[in-house]
Coordinates of C-alpha atoms in Angstrom, one line a residue:
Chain V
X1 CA 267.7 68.1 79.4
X2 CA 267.5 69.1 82.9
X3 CA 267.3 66.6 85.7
X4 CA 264.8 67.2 88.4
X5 CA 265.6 66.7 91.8
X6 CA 263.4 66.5 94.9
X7 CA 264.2 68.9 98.1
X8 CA 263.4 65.2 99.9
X9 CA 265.7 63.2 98.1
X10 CA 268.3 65.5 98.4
X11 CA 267.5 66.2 102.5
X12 CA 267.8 62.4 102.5
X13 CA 271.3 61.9 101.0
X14 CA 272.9 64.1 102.8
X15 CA 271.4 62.6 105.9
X16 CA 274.2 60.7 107.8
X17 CA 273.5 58.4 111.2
X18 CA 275.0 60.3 114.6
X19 CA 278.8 60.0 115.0
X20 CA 277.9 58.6 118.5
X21 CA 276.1 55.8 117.0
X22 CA 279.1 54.9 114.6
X23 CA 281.1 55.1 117.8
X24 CA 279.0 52.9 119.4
X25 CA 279.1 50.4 116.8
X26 CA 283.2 50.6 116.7
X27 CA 283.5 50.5 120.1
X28 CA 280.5 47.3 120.1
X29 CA 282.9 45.5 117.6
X30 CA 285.9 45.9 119.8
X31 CA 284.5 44.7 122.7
X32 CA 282.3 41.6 121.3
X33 CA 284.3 38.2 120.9
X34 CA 282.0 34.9 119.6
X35 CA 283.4 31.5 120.8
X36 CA 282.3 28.4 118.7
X37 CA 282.2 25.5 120.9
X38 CA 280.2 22.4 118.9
X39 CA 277.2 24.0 117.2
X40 CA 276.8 26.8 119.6
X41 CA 278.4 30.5 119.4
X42 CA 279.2 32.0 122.8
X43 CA 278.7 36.0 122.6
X44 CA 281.6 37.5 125.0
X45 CA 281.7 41.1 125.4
X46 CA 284.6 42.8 127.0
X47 CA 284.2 46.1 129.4
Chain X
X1 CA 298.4 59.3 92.2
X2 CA 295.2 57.0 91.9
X3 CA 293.3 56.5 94.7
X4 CA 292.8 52.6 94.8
X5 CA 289.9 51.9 97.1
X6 CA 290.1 48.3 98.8
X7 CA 287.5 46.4 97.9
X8 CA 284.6 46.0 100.2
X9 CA 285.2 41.7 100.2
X10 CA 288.6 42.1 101.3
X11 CA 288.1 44.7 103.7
X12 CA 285.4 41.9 105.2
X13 CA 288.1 39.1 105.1
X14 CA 290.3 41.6 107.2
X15 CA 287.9 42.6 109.6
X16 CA 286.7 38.4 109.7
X17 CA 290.6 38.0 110.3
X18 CA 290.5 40.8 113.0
X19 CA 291.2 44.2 111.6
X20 CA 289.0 46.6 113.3
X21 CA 289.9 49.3 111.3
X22 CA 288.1 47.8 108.4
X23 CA 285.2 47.9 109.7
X24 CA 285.7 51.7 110.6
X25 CA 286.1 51.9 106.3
X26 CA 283.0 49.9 105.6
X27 CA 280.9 52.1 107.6
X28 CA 282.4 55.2 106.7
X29 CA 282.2 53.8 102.8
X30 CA 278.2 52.9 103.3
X31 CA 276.8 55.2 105.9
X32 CA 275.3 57.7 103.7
X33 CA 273.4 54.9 101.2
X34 CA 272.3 52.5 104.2
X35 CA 271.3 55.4 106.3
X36 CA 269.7 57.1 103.4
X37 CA 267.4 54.2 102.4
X38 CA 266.3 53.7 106.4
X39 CA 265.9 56.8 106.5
X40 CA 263.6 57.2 103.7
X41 CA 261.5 54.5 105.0
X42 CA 260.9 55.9 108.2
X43 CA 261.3 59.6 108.4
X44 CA 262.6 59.8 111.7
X45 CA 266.1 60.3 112.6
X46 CA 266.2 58.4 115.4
X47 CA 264.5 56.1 114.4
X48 CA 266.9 55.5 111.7
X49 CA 269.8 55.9 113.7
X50 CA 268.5 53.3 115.8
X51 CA 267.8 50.6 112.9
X52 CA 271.0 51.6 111.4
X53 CA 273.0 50.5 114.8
X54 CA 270.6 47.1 114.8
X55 CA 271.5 46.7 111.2
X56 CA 275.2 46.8 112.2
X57 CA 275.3 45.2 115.0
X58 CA 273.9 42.1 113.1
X59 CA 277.1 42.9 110.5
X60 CA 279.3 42.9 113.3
X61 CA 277.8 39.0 114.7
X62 CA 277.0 37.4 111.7
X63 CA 281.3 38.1 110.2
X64 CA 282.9 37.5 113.7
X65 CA 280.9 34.3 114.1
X66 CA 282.4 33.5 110.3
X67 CA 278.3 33.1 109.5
X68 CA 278.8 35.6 106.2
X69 CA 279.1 33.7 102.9
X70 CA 278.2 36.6 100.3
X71 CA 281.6 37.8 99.4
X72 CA 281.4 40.7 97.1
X73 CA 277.7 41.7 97.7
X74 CA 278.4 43.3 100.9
X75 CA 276.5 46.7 101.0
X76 CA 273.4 44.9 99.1
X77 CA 273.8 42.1 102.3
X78 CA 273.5 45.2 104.7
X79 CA 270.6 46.9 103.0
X80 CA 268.6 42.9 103.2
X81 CA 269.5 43.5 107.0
X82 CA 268.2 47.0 107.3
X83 CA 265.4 46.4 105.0
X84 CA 263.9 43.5 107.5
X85 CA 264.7 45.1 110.6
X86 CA 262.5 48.2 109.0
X87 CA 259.7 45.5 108.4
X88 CA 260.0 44.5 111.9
X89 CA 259.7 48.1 113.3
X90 CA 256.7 48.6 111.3
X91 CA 255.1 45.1 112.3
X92 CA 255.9 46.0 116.0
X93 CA 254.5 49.3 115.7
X94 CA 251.4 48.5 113.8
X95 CA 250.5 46.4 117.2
X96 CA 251.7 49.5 119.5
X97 CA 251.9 52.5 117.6
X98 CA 254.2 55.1 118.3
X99 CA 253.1 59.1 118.0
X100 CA 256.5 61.4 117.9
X101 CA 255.7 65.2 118.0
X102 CA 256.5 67.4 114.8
X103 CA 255.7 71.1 113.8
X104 CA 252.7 69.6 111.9
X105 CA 251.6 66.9 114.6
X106 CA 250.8 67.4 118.3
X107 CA 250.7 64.8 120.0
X108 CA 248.3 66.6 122.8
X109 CA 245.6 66.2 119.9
X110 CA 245.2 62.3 120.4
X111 CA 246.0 62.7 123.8
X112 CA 243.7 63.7 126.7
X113 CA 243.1 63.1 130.2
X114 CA 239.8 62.6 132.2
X115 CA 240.0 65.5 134.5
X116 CA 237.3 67.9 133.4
X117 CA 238.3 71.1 132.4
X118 CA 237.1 74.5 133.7
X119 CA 234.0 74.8 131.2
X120 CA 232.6 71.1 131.8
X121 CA 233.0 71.8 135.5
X122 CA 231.3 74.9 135.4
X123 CA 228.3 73.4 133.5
X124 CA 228.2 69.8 136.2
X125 CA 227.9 72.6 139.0
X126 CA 225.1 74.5 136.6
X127 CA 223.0 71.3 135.9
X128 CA 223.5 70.0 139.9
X129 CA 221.8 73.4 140.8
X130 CA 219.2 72.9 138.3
X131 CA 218.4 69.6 139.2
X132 CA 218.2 70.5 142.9
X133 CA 215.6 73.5 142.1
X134 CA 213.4 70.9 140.2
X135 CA 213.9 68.4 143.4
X136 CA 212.7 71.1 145.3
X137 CA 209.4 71.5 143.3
X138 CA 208.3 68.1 144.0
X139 CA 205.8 66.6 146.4
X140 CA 207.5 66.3 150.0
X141 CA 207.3 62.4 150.1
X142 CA 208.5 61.4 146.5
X143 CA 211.4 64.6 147.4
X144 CA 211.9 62.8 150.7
X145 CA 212.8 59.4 149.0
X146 CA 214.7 60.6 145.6
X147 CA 217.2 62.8 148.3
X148 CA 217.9 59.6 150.4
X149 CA 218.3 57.4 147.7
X150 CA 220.0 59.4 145.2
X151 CA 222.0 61.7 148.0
X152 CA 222.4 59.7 151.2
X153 CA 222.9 56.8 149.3
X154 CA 220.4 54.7 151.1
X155 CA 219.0 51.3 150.2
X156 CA 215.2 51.5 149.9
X157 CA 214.5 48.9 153.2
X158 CA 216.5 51.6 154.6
X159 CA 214.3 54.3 153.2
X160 CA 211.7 51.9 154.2
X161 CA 212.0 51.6 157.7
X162 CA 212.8 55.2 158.3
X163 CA 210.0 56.5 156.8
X164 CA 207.7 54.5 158.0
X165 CA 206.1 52.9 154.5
X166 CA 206.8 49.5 152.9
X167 CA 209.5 48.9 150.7
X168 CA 206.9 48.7 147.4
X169 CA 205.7 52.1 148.4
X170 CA 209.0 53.7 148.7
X171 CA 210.1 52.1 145.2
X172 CA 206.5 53.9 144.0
X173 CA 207.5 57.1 145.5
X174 CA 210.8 57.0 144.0
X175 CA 209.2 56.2 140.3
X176 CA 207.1 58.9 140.9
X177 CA 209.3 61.2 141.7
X178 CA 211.5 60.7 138.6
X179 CA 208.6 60.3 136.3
X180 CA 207.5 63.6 137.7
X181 CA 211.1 65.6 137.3
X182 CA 211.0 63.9 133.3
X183 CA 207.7 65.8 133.0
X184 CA 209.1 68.9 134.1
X185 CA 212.5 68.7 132.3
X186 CA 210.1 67.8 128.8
X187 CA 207.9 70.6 129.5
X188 CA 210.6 73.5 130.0
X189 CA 212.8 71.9 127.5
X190 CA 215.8 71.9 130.2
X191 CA 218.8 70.7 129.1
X192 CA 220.5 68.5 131.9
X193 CA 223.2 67.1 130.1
X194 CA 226.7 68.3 130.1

């Protein structure tokens, strides 16, 4: 039997976030160091 | 030769340990199914590109802070994340909604400023004129205390003491005069209203 398929769900799965915003994030996760001194995390994020 | 994929918990131990590049793979690996189900919650692309960067930047400080404890489950840990920042958006918006423009929405029909336009000018001036023609037709001393009060914007001791009467007679006049331009309006059936 043939499957049905939506124009929407397809539109959506070939839907993919910007390559800047995957940049971004690579670049974010580079930068960002976290300290743990006692119970407390220190966020340091390198330029 | 079989392409083995690395699994996505070791990948995360790698990354945890400091292998960016892992990351890069996750992303690459997931992007489609987490972007696709934010996506399909919101129906805006930047929206979704913009809960999909939140999304991962919670990833990226919850495993180098060593706070991730769900080896194995990874993407179903990412679409949790995703799925309560979309809850968020929609609690924050239903408090200030947000109107984007589409081909089927404009957002100039919610939106409107209080300049009058062209037309409801036209008819203020119209009705002004009227009104001054019916002003015109009343007795000169209720016209001579509707135009200073209503016109000159003067208090009625000062329409008082410049036309010589008391202050009771000048609030007469005035009721008079308006009681007298309702008649009028009624009778004619003028519209003054624009």
């Amino acid at each position: 039997m043939a499957k049905i398929y939506s124009i929407e769900a397809l539109e959506i799965s070939k839907k993919l976030p910007k390559k800047a915003t995957i940049q971004f994030l690579l670049n974010y996760s580079k930068a960002l160091n976290i300290i743990k001194i006692g119970n407390k995390n220190f966020e340091i994020l390198a330029n | 030769m079989a392409n083995v994929q690395t699994p996505d918990a070791l990948l995360v131990k790698n990354y945890i340990a400091g292998d960016e590049n892992s990351l890069s793979i996750l992303i690459n690996r997931h992007q489609s199914k987490i972007y696709g189900f934010i996506y399909s919650k919101l129906s805006d692309r930047d929206m979704a590109d913009d809960i999909f960067q939140d999304t991962f930047i919670k990833v990226i400080k919850t495993l180098k802070s060593n706070s991730y404890n769900e080896e194995g489950k990874f993407l179903p840990w990412v679409m949790r994340i995703s799925h309560n920042l979309i809850i968020d958006h929609y609690r924050r918006n239903k408090k200030m909604p947000m109107f984007r423009e589409t081909e089927d929405f404009s957002i100039f029909s919610i939106m409107s400023d209080n300049v009058p336009n062209i037309e409801s000018q036209l008819i203020t001036s119209q009705v002004e004129n009227d009104l001054r023609k019916l002003i015109e037709e009343l007795p000169e001393d209720q016209k001579e205390v509707l135009v200073m009060r209503m016109y000159q914007d003067l208090s009625f001791k000062e329409i008082s003491e410049l036309t010589g009467v008391s202050i009771n007679t000048a609030l007469g006049r005035m009721r008079y005069a308006i009681m007298n331009l309702r008649k009028v309006v009624d009778k004619h059936q003028i519209i003054l209203t624009n």
